[in-house]
Tab-separated table of C-alpha atoms and ligand atoms in Angstrom:
chain	number	residue	atom	x	y	z
A	1	MET	CA	105.454	123.967	89.148
A	2	GLN	CA	104.139	120.908	87.262
A	3	ASP	CA	104.312	120.858	83.593
A	4	PRO	CA	100.477	119.740	82.584
A	5	THR	CA	102.066	118.392	79.539
A	6	ALA	CA	104.516	115.806	81.334
A	7	SER	CA	103.840	111.977	80.491
A	8	SER	CA	102.904	109.526	83.277
A	9	ARG	CA	104.309	106.845	80.901
A	10	ILE	CA	107.769	106.021	83.175
A	11	ALA	CA	109.202	103.177	81.282
A	12	GLY	CA	110.637	100.736	83.960
A	13	PHE	CA	109.527	103.010	86.702
A	14	HIS	CA	109.083	99.733	89.346
A	15	LYS	CA	112.624	98.648	88.827
A	16	LEU	CA	114.081	102.068	89.997
A	17	GLY	CA	115.619	102.373	93.672
A	18	ILE	CA	113.523	104.617	95.951
A	19	PRO	CA	115.880	107.909	94.961
A	20	GLN	CA	115.412	107.644	91.537
A	21	ARG	CA	111.765	106.987	91.623
A	22	ILE	CA	111.539	110.365	93.623
A	23	ASP	CA	113.772	111.943	90.875
A	24	ALA	CA	111.246	110.678	88.416
A	25	VAL	CA	108.111	112.016	90.244
A	26	ALA	CA	110.177	114.939	91.176
A	27	ARG	CA	110.357	115.724	87.595
A	28	PHE	CA	106.919	115.185	86.342
A	29	ALA	CA	105.479	117.218	89.495
A	30	GLY	CA	107.989	119.912	89.512
A	31	LEU	CA	109.161	119.204	93.218
A	32	ASP	CA	112.140	120.787	94.912
A	33	ASP	CA	114.591	119.475	96.987
A	34	ALA	CA	112.822	120.233	100.350
A	35	ASP	CA	109.980	117.932	98.639
A	36	ARG	CA	112.399	115.192	97.790
A	37	GLN	CA	114.057	115.097	101.084
A	38	HIS	CA	110.620	115.043	102.920
A	39	LEU	CA	109.704	111.907	100.631
A	40	ALA	CA	113.052	110.633	101.517
A	41	ASP	CA	112.527	110.812	105.219
A	42	THR	CA	110.640	107.475	105.743
A	43	GLY	CA	110.919	107.960	109.618
A	44	ASN	CA	110.350	104.836	111.624
A	45	LEU	CA	109.463	102.260	108.514
A	46	PRO	CA	112.696	101.803	107.181
A	47	ALA	CA	112.835	102.192	103.166
A	48	ASP	CA	113.786	98.952	102.297
A	49	LEU	CA	110.826	97.449	104.342
A	50	ALA	CA	108.208	99.791	102.736
A	51	GLY	CA	109.622	98.968	99.493
A	52	HIS	CA	108.866	95.534	99.899
A	53	LEU	CA	105.699	95.827	101.342
A	54	ILE	CA	104.270	97.650	98.043
A	55	GLU	CA	105.100	98.528	94.641
A	56	ASN	CA	106.560	101.994	93.476
A	57	VAL	CA	107.358	103.175	96.845
A	58	ILE	CA	108.332	106.995	96.770
A	59	GLY	CA	108.318	107.860	100.649
A	60	THR	CA	105.901	106.735	103.788
A	61	MET	CA	103.016	108.798	105.290
A	62	ASN	CA	102.834	109.142	109.067
A	63	ILE	CA	99.566	108.893	110.951
A	64	PRO	CA	99.601	109.557	114.671
A	65	VAL	CA	99.001	106.548	116.782
A	66	GLY	CA	97.535	107.439	120.358
A	67	VAL	CA	96.887	105.273	123.125
A	68	ALA	CA	93.227	104.666	124.600
A	69	THR	CA	93.199	104.503	128.189
A	70	ASN	CA	90.644	103.208	130.951
A	71	MET	CA	90.077	99.935	129.134
A	72	LYS	CA	89.004	97.081	130.887
A	73	ILE	CA	88.223	94.170	128.833
A	74	ASP	CA	87.121	90.611	130.253
A	75	GLY	CA	88.648	91.385	133.567
A	76	ARG	CA	91.898	92.618	132.277
A	77	ASP	CA	93.308	96.262	131.641
A	78	ARG	CA	94.621	97.063	128.289
A	79	LEU	CA	96.226	100.077	126.573
A	80	ILE	CA	94.923	100.090	123.074
A	81	PRO	CA	97.238	101.935	120.301
A	82	MET	CA	95.195	103.715	117.883
A	83	ALA	CA	96.559	104.712	114.249
A	84	THR	CA	94.225	107.977	113.163
A	85	GLU	CA	93.897	111.113	111.678
A	86	GLU	CA	90.828	112.292	113.180
A	87	SER	CA	90.825	114.434	116.403
A	88	SER	CA	88.398	113.346	119.206
A	89	VAL	CA	88.425	109.303	118.071
A	90	VAL	CA	91.055	108.473	120.809
A	91	ALA	CA	89.406	110.416	123.626
A	92	ALA	CA	86.171	109.460	122.617
A	93	VAL	CA	87.446	105.699	123.689
A	94	CYS	CA	89.090	106.804	126.700
A	95	ASN	CA	85.988	108.620	127.976
A	96	ALA	CA	83.879	105.582	127.576
A	97	ALA	CA	85.822	103.179	129.071
A	98	ARG	CA	86.176	105.563	132.123
A	99	GLN	CA	82.492	105.524	132.618
A	100	CYS	CA	82.414	101.941	132.588
A	101	TYR	CA	85.434	101.273	134.535
A	102	GLU	CA	84.234	100.686	137.692
A	103	ASN	CA	81.279	98.397	136.502
A	104	GLY	CA	83.478	95.755	135.040
A	105	GLY	CA	84.343	97.303	131.850
A	106	PHE	CA	83.772	95.253	128.719
A	107	THR	CA	83.007	91.405	128.112
A	108	THR	CA	83.982	90.022	124.736
A	109	SER	CA	83.712	86.612	122.616
A	110	MET	CA	84.162	85.451	119.235
A	111	SER	CA	82.076	83.098	117.051
A	112	GLY	CA	85.611	81.538	115.874
A	113	THR	CA	88.220	82.132	113.203
A	114	GLN	CA	87.045	80.651	110.115
A	115	MET	CA	87.204	82.531	106.903
A	116	ILE	CA	84.940	81.446	103.631
A	117	ALA	CA	86.526	81.537	100.159
A	118	GLN	CA	84.445	81.269	97.367
A	119	ILE	CA	84.615	79.452	93.579
A	120	GLN	CA	82.142	80.401	91.013
A	121	LEU	CA	81.137	77.895	88.879
A	122	ALA	CA	79.167	78.593	85.722
A	123	GLY	CA	78.131	76.894	82.328
A	124	VAL	CA	76.496	73.902	84.048
A	125	PRO	CA	72.988	72.624	82.735
A	126	ASP	CA	72.112	70.836	85.540
A	127	PRO	CA	73.363	73.249	88.677
A	128	GLU	CA	71.421	70.895	91.437
A	129	HIS	CA	73.005	67.748	90.441
A	130	ALA	CA	76.287	69.871	90.541
A	131	ARG	CA	75.860	70.946	94.038
A	132	ILE	CA	75.106	67.644	95.162
A	133	ARG	CA	78.090	66.264	93.067
A	134	ILE	CA	80.356	68.466	94.951
A	135	LEU	CA	78.774	68.355	98.681
A	136	GLU	CA	79.808	64.318	97.646
A	137	ARG	CA	83.406	65.163	97.493
A	138	ARG	CA	83.665	66.632	100.958
A	139	GLU	CA	86.471	63.971	102.113
A	140	GLU	CA	88.390	64.767	99.158
A	141	ILE	CA	88.101	68.538	99.364
A	142	ARG	CA	89.111	68.427	102.835
A	143	ALA	CA	92.274	66.817	101.532
A	144	LEU	CA	92.853	68.958	98.969
A	145	CYS	CA	92.598	72.258	101.237
A	146	ASP	CA	94.594	70.664	104.230
A	147	GLY	CA	97.388	69.709	101.668
A	148	CYS	CA	97.729	73.480	100.602
A	149	ASP	CA	98.603	74.626	104.134
A	150	PRO	CA	100.023	71.773	106.123
A	151	VAL	CA	101.591	74.470	108.665
A	152	LEU	CA	98.109	75.824	109.486
A	153	VAL	CA	97.212	72.126	109.860
A	154	ARG	CA	99.611	71.886	112.454
A	155	LEU	CA	98.473	74.878	114.292
A	156	GLY	CA	95.279	73.412	114.933
A	157	GLY	CA	93.667	74.995	111.527
A	158	GLY	CA	92.457	74.193	108.454
A	159	PHE	CA	89.507	73.001	106.301
A	160	ARG	CA	85.960	72.907	108.490
A	161	ASP	CA	83.374	73.161	106.239
A	162	LEU	CA	81.469	73.113	103.011
A	163	GLU	CA	78.725	74.851	101.560
A	164	VAL	CA	77.472	74.864	97.938
A	165	ARG	CA	74.678	76.931	96.841
A	166	VAL	CA	72.808	77.581	93.562
A	167	LEU	CA	72.895	81.128	92.613
A	168	GLY	CA	70.253	82.705	90.367
A	169	THR	CA	72.044	85.547	88.663
A	170	ARG	CA	71.546	87.838	85.539
A	171	GLY	CA	73.913	85.344	83.614
A	172	GLY	CA	71.950	82.312	84.787
A	173	ALA	CA	72.146	79.660	87.462
A	174	MET	CA	75.994	79.398	89.041
A	175	VAL	CA	77.206	77.011	91.916
A	176	ILE	CA	79.108	79.044	94.219
A	177	THR	CA	81.100	76.889	96.659
A	178	HIS	CA	82.487	77.851	100.128
A	179	LEU	CA	85.219	76.550	101.791
A	180	VAL	CA	85.254	77.112	105.170
A	181	VAL	CA	88.850	77.211	106.741
A	182	ASP	CA	89.972	78.069	110.448
A	183	THR	CA	92.861	80.093	109.718
A	184	ARG	CA	93.779	80.800	113.720
A	185	ASP	CA	96.299	83.247	114.017
A	186	ALA	CA	96.399	84.403	110.494
A	187	MET	CA	94.134	86.852	109.028
A	188	GLY	CA	93.900	83.896	106.126
A	189	ALA	CA	93.428	85.591	102.876
A	190	ASN	CA	96.475	83.876	101.345
A	191	ALA	CA	95.593	80.494	102.908
A	192	VAL	CA	92.064	80.465	101.632
A	193	ASN	CA	92.626	82.224	98.324
A	194	THR	CA	95.269	79.456	97.648
A	195	MET	CA	92.842	76.760	98.521
A	196	ALA	CA	90.298	78.219	96.420
A	197	GLU	CA	92.726	78.198	93.526
A	198	THR	CA	93.955	74.756	94.000
A	199	LEU	CA	90.249	73.243	94.116
A	200	ALA	CA	88.840	75.040	91.094
A	201	PRO	CA	90.010	72.857	88.471
A	202	HIS	CA	88.728	69.729	90.314
A	203	ILE	CA	85.375	71.528	90.805
A	204	ALA	CA	85.240	72.411	87.281
A	205	ALA	CA	86.368	68.391	86.343
A	206	TRP	CA	83.545	66.902	88.778
A	207	THR	CA	80.929	68.835	87.241
A	208	GLY	CA	81.817	69.884	83.482
A	209	GLY	CA	81.524	73.549	84.263
A	210	GLN	CA	83.930	76.178	84.020
A	211	THR	CA	85.066	78.096	87.057
A	212	ASN	CA	85.807	81.660	87.227
A	213	LEU	CA	86.702	83.448	90.289
A	214	ARG	CA	88.407	81.941	93.259
A	215	ILE	CA	88.580	84.333	96.481
A	216	LEU	CA	87.941	84.816	100.001
A	217	SER	CA	84.665	86.717	100.894
A	218	ASN	CA	85.149	89.619	103.166
A	219	LEU	CA	81.617	88.969	104.513
A	220	ALA	CA	83.628	86.997	107.278
A	221	ASP	CA	80.445	85.842	109.333
A	222	ARG	CA	82.333	82.740	110.904
A	223	ARG	CA	84.630	85.197	112.469
A	224	LEU	CA	82.223	87.378	114.705
A	225	ALA	CA	83.736	89.374	117.197
A	226	ARG	CA	81.258	90.301	120.244
A	227	ALA	CA	81.401	93.154	122.752
A	228	ARG	CA	78.926	93.919	125.532
A	229	CYS	CA	79.155	96.377	128.207
A	230	VAL	CA	76.713	98.156	130.786
A	231	TRP	CA	76.922	101.824	131.560
A	232	ARG	CA	75.595	102.449	134.862
A	233	LEU	CA	72.908	105.301	135.089
A	234	GLN	CA	75.160	107.425	137.780
A	235	ASP	CA	78.216	107.091	135.592
A	236	LEU	CA	76.732	107.987	132.548
A	237	GLY	CA	74.778	111.277	133.559
A	238	GLY	CA	71.492	110.382	134.512
A	239	ALA	CA	68.331	108.996	133.060
A	240	GLU	CA	67.640	111.876	130.519
A	241	VAL	CA	70.890	110.998	129.056
A	242	ARG	CA	70.353	107.478	128.547
A	243	ASP	CA	67.183	107.837	126.797
A	244	ALA	CA	68.650	110.183	124.402
A	245	MET	CA	71.253	107.804	123.863
A	246	LEU	CA	68.726	104.918	123.196
A	247	ALA	CA	66.506	107.793	120.828
A	248	ALA	CA	69.630	108.085	119.037
A	249	TYR	CA	70.320	104.444	118.426
A	250	HIS	CA	66.830	103.437	117.594
A	251	PHE	CA	66.992	106.363	114.656
A	252	ALA	CA	70.269	104.476	113.745
A	253	ASP	CA	68.839	101.203	113.380
A	254	ALA	CA	65.565	102.412	111.596
A	255	ASP	CA	67.471	104.642	108.880
A	256	PRO	CA	70.538	103.780	106.602
A	257	TYR	CA	71.227	107.491	106.313
A	258	ARG	CA	71.700	107.634	109.829
A	259	ALA	CA	72.957	103.954	110.417
A	260	ALA	CA	75.973	104.811	107.698
A	261	THR	CA	77.323	107.902	110.103
A	262	HIS	CA	76.641	105.665	113.065
A	263	ASN	CA	78.437	102.932	112.017
A	264	LYS	CA	81.323	105.240	110.601
A	265	GLY	CA	81.696	106.226	114.232
A	266	ILE	CA	82.178	102.874	115.248
A	267	MET	CA	84.738	102.180	112.541
A	268	ASN	CA	86.698	105.172	113.294
A	269	GLY	CA	87.549	103.149	116.706
A	270	ILE	CA	87.795	99.998	114.911
A	271	SER	CA	89.856	100.943	112.111
A	272	ALA	CA	92.175	102.788	114.472
A	273	VAL	CA	93.278	99.717	116.157
A	274	VAL	CA	93.356	97.464	113.132
A	275	LEU	CA	95.222	99.841	111.170
A	276	ALA	CA	97.923	100.346	114.302
A	277	THR	CA	98.297	96.682	114.204
A	278	GLY	CA	99.226	96.479	110.552
A	279	ASN	CA	95.897	94.791	109.616
A	280	ASP	CA	93.620	95.105	106.714
A	281	THR	CA	91.346	98.144	107.224
A	282	ARG	CA	89.305	97.552	104.330
A	283	ALA	CA	88.879	93.796	104.639
A	284	VAL	CA	87.346	94.636	108.308
A	285	GLU	CA	85.351	97.551	106.953
A	286	ALA	CA	83.753	95.830	104.019
A	287	GLY	CA	82.776	93.044	106.477
A	288	ALA	CA	81.088	95.498	108.604
A	289	HIS	CA	79.256	97.140	106.121
A	290	ALA	CA	77.858	93.639	104.645
A	291	TYR	CA	77.191	92.479	107.620
A	292	ALA	CA	75.516	95.554	108.991
A	293	ALA	CA	73.117	94.815	105.896
A	294	ARG	CA	72.535	91.131	106.282
A	295	GLY	CA	68.769	91.891	107.027
A	296	GLY	CA	68.151	93.325	103.627
A	297	ARG	CA	68.441	96.690	105.070
A	298	TYR	CA	71.604	98.649	106.180
A	299	ALA	CA	71.199	98.940	110.035
A	300	SER	CA	72.998	99.585	113.171
A	301	LEU	CA	76.055	97.441	114.027
A	302	THR	CA	75.345	98.074	117.574
A	303	ALA	CA	72.254	97.507	120.294
A	304	TRP	CA	71.291	99.505	123.198
A	305	GLU	CA	69.027	98.581	125.929
A	306	VAL	CA	67.964	99.660	129.374
A	307	THR	CA	68.901	96.863	131.986
A	308	HIS	CA	66.206	96.045	134.972
A	309	GLY	CA	68.204	98.139	137.022
A	310	GLY	CA	67.878	101.351	134.362
A	311	ASP	CA	71.189	101.108	133.118
A	312	LEU	CA	72.360	101.346	129.442
A	313	ALA	CA	73.237	97.961	128.332
A	314	GLY	CA	75.217	98.101	124.770
A	315	VAL	CA	76.071	95.285	122.492
A	316	ILE	CA	78.172	94.786	119.105
A	317	GLU	CA	78.785	92.097	116.810
A	318	LEU	CA	80.688	92.481	113.290
A	319	PRO	CA	83.299	90.139	111.483
A	320	MET	CA	86.602	90.680	112.576
A	321	ALA	CA	89.392	89.162	110.130
A	322	VAL	CA	92.745	90.434	111.634
A	323	GLY	CA	95.558	87.987	112.345
A	324	LEU	CA	98.637	88.332	114.438
A	325	ILE	CA	100.625	86.522	111.425
A	326	GLY	CA	101.802	87.854	107.920
A	327	GLY	CA	101.714	90.627	106.025
A	328	ALA	CA	102.632	94.227	107.663
A	329	THR	CA	101.373	92.696	111.132
A	330	LYS	CA	104.617	91.036	111.481
A	331	LEU	CA	106.863	93.295	109.325
A	332	HIS	CA	105.863	97.024	110.350
A	333	PRO	CA	108.022	97.737	113.009
A	334	THR	CA	105.234	99.731	114.458
A	335	ALA	CA	102.900	97.332	114.335
A	336	ARG	CA	104.643	94.964	116.254
A	337	LEU	CA	105.207	97.376	119.034
A	338	ALA	CA	101.315	98.241	118.778
A	339	LEU	CA	100.840	94.477	119.534
A	340	ARG	CA	103.314	94.436	122.255
A	341	ILE	CA	101.149	97.245	124.011
A	342	LEU	CA	98.097	95.668	123.536
A	343	GLY	CA	99.463	92.638	125.172
A	344	VAL	CA	97.216	89.908	122.649
A	345	ALA	CA	98.254	86.428	122.492
A	346	SER	CA	95.987	85.501	119.550
A	347	ALA	CA	93.939	87.173	116.784
A	348	GLU	CA	90.964	86.078	118.417
A	349	GLU	CA	92.068	88.443	121.398
A	350	LEU	CA	92.947	90.787	118.913
A	351	ALA	CA	89.548	90.733	117.346
A	352	ARG	CA	87.656	90.798	120.901
A	353	VAL	CA	89.595	93.894	121.915
A	354	ILE	CA	88.805	95.741	118.799
A	355	ALA	CA	85.137	95.097	118.940
A	356	ALA	CA	85.016	96.472	122.483
A	357	VAL	CA	87.028	99.822	120.932
A	358	GLY	CA	83.948	99.878	118.664
A	359	LEU	CA	81.245	99.631	121.333
A	360	ALA	CA	83.044	102.025	123.270
A	361	GLN	CA	83.708	104.519	120.153
A	362	ASN	CA	79.801	104.409	119.872
A	363	PHE	CA	78.835	104.871	123.318
A	364	SER	CA	80.892	108.232	123.235
A	365	ALA	CA	79.569	109.348	120.116
A	366	LEU	CA	75.826	108.862	120.947
A	367	LYS	CA	76.528	110.341	124.441
A	368	ALA	CA	77.948	113.519	122.709
A	369	LEU	CA	75.581	113.358	119.791
A	370	ALA	CA	72.078	113.336	122.510
A	371	THR	CA	73.823	115.823	124.851
A	372	THR	CA	76.238	118.782	123.952
A	373	GLY	CA	76.277	117.565	120.206
A	374	ILE	CA	80.316	116.534	118.799
A	375	GLN	CA	81.272	120.075	117.914
A	376	LYS	CA	82.268	121.031	121.566
A	377	GLY	CA	84.576	118.298	122.271
A	378	HIS	CA	85.816	118.299	118.662
A	379	MET	CA	86.590	121.652	118.116
A	380	ALA	CA	88.766	121.872	120.898
A	381	LEU	CA	91.210	119.425	119.276
A	382	HIS	CA	90.350	120.580	115.553
A	383	ALA	CA	91.355	124.283	116.927
A	384	HIS	CA	94.768	123.020	117.059
A	385	ASN	CA	94.385	121.775	113.331
A	386	ILE	CA	93.244	125.142	112.247
A	387	ALA	CA	95.512	126.987	114.007
A	388	MET	CA	98.457	124.984	112.263
A	389	MET	CA	96.600	125.465	108.881
A	390	ALA	CA	96.512	129.402	109.637
A	391	GLY	CA	100.353	129.176	109.939
A	392	ALA	CA	100.700	129.160	113.746
A	393	THR	CA	104.091	127.065	114.862
A	394	GLY	CA	105.518	126.163	118.213
A	395	ASP	CA	104.085	128.214	121.319
A	396	GLU	CA	101.849	130.011	118.719
A	397	ILE	CA	99.427	126.864	118.411
A	398	GLU	CA	97.914	126.375	121.940
A	399	PRO	CA	97.146	129.915	122.762
A	400	LEU	CA	95.589	130.538	119.202
A	401	ALA	CA	93.448	127.391	119.755
A	402	ARG	CA	92.151	128.367	122.831
A	403	ARG	CA	91.477	131.509	121.427
A	404	LEU	CA	89.307	130.260	118.642
A	405	VAL	CA	87.248	127.937	121.099
A	406	ALA	CA	86.697	130.767	123.435
A	407	LEU	CA	85.330	132.922	120.342
A	408	GLY	CA	83.255	129.876	119.487
A	409	THR	CA	84.290	129.961	115.693
A	410	VAL	CA	86.894	127.605	114.647
A	411	ARG	CA	87.549	128.504	111.067
A	412	ILE	CA	90.671	129.090	109.199
A	413	ASP	CA	89.927	133.076	108.442
A	414	VAL	CA	89.286	134.003	112.110
A	415	ALA	CA	92.552	131.855	112.803
A	416	GLN	CA	94.788	133.833	110.563
A	417	ALA	CA	93.484	137.262	112.016
A	418	GLU	CA	93.825	136.286	115.411
A	419	LEU	CA	97.323	134.948	114.557
A	420	ALA	CA	98.176	138.233	113.474
A	421	VAL	CA	96.858	139.901	116.251
A	422	LEU	CA	98.900	137.683	118.701
A	423	ARG	CA	102.139	138.401	116.753
A	424	GLY	CA	101.230	142.015	117.414
B	1	MEV	C1	82.843	111.305	113.373
B	1	MEV	O1	84.121	111.071	112.684
B	1	MEV	C2	81.860	110.164	113.736
B	1	MEV	C3	80.299	110.475	114.293
B	1	MEV	O2	79.552	111.386	112.944
B	1	MEV	C4	79.725	109.211	114.350
B	1	MEV	C5	77.867	109.072	114.854
B	1	MEV	O3	77.678	110.457	114.024
B	1	MEV	O4	77.670	108.413	115.483
B	1	MEV	C6	80.182	111.579	115.554
């Protein structure tokens, strides 16, 4: 039992070793020995490594990694590792990919691997002049940026472009500088943040203003991943299904309430691959949703049309700031294995695969929603979770889950009653 008066002010908590932190948390929260052992078991992520990835570590959180089969991308078959706690997500990708496999699968492309860092400048009386003065320093800025990361430059990356805008804000006019930097196989946050921080004092000196924020933008619209695919009428189930799917897409594209759910489904697939490869799910999600609203209204990340031949064509385009080097991608043993299973040789290749997964996910969601509804497929898997929540273990789980599906009521109270029957 937790003592409600226990203090969360634990001096030096960050300096403790993991076992001592577990002790402190156990005292605070009233955890028993079994709880402590559970936390101490970090599975296939060594505790030491976990302790170096984030602060104040007391354990790890295992998420299932599934593999999506049937994916053919740019003529090559791929197995796609996906880390997700949500049932039906992996199955959805497999199903969509199976239905377009014979027609050639997915074709992908990418706009580039450029990230944007922003520098905020305020307090200049002549913002238009300041803007031009900054633009005049382009070559100096290039040298300063590239000087921050000679390794990146050696690998073919580095400063690419300079954009400066005068932004009207509630606090008056600000001058916003964008450093456009090719970060190649790195997601690039560290590289561009260092450049922005290095450059900021120079911008302040050149303009007489005050620089404030110096940070990347997650609206990585110089790093757009694209995928397209055609599902043949006979493979997807006929014109009625196709037209219902199209109507579902039209609804999403016209209505932000629906678009949020439509895009959430897309991100089910995308975030699962981003997570499995040790990349930053929040960065990709922020970029995706900001991009979905680029027209001034939040809309669909995919577009669906009927081809000349009457087949269903889908496309997706969204920012995809993922990397192969740096952070958890390089350090997390499961992420490294996921990348080997994927067999990608560059961040661009990874981004393109992820875009294809997003499109596949959307196809399956639209099809399920426009035909039988998602609960039928979802419930079969969900029934296993409910069976376990009701207390079923081992050999009891499967028959109980099947019974719940057969009854058409996948609910915890029904599961408990049925488990009692099963146990006689
Ligand atoms: C559920 O996690 C995702 C869906 O709601 C997506 C959609 O509605 O398109 C099924």
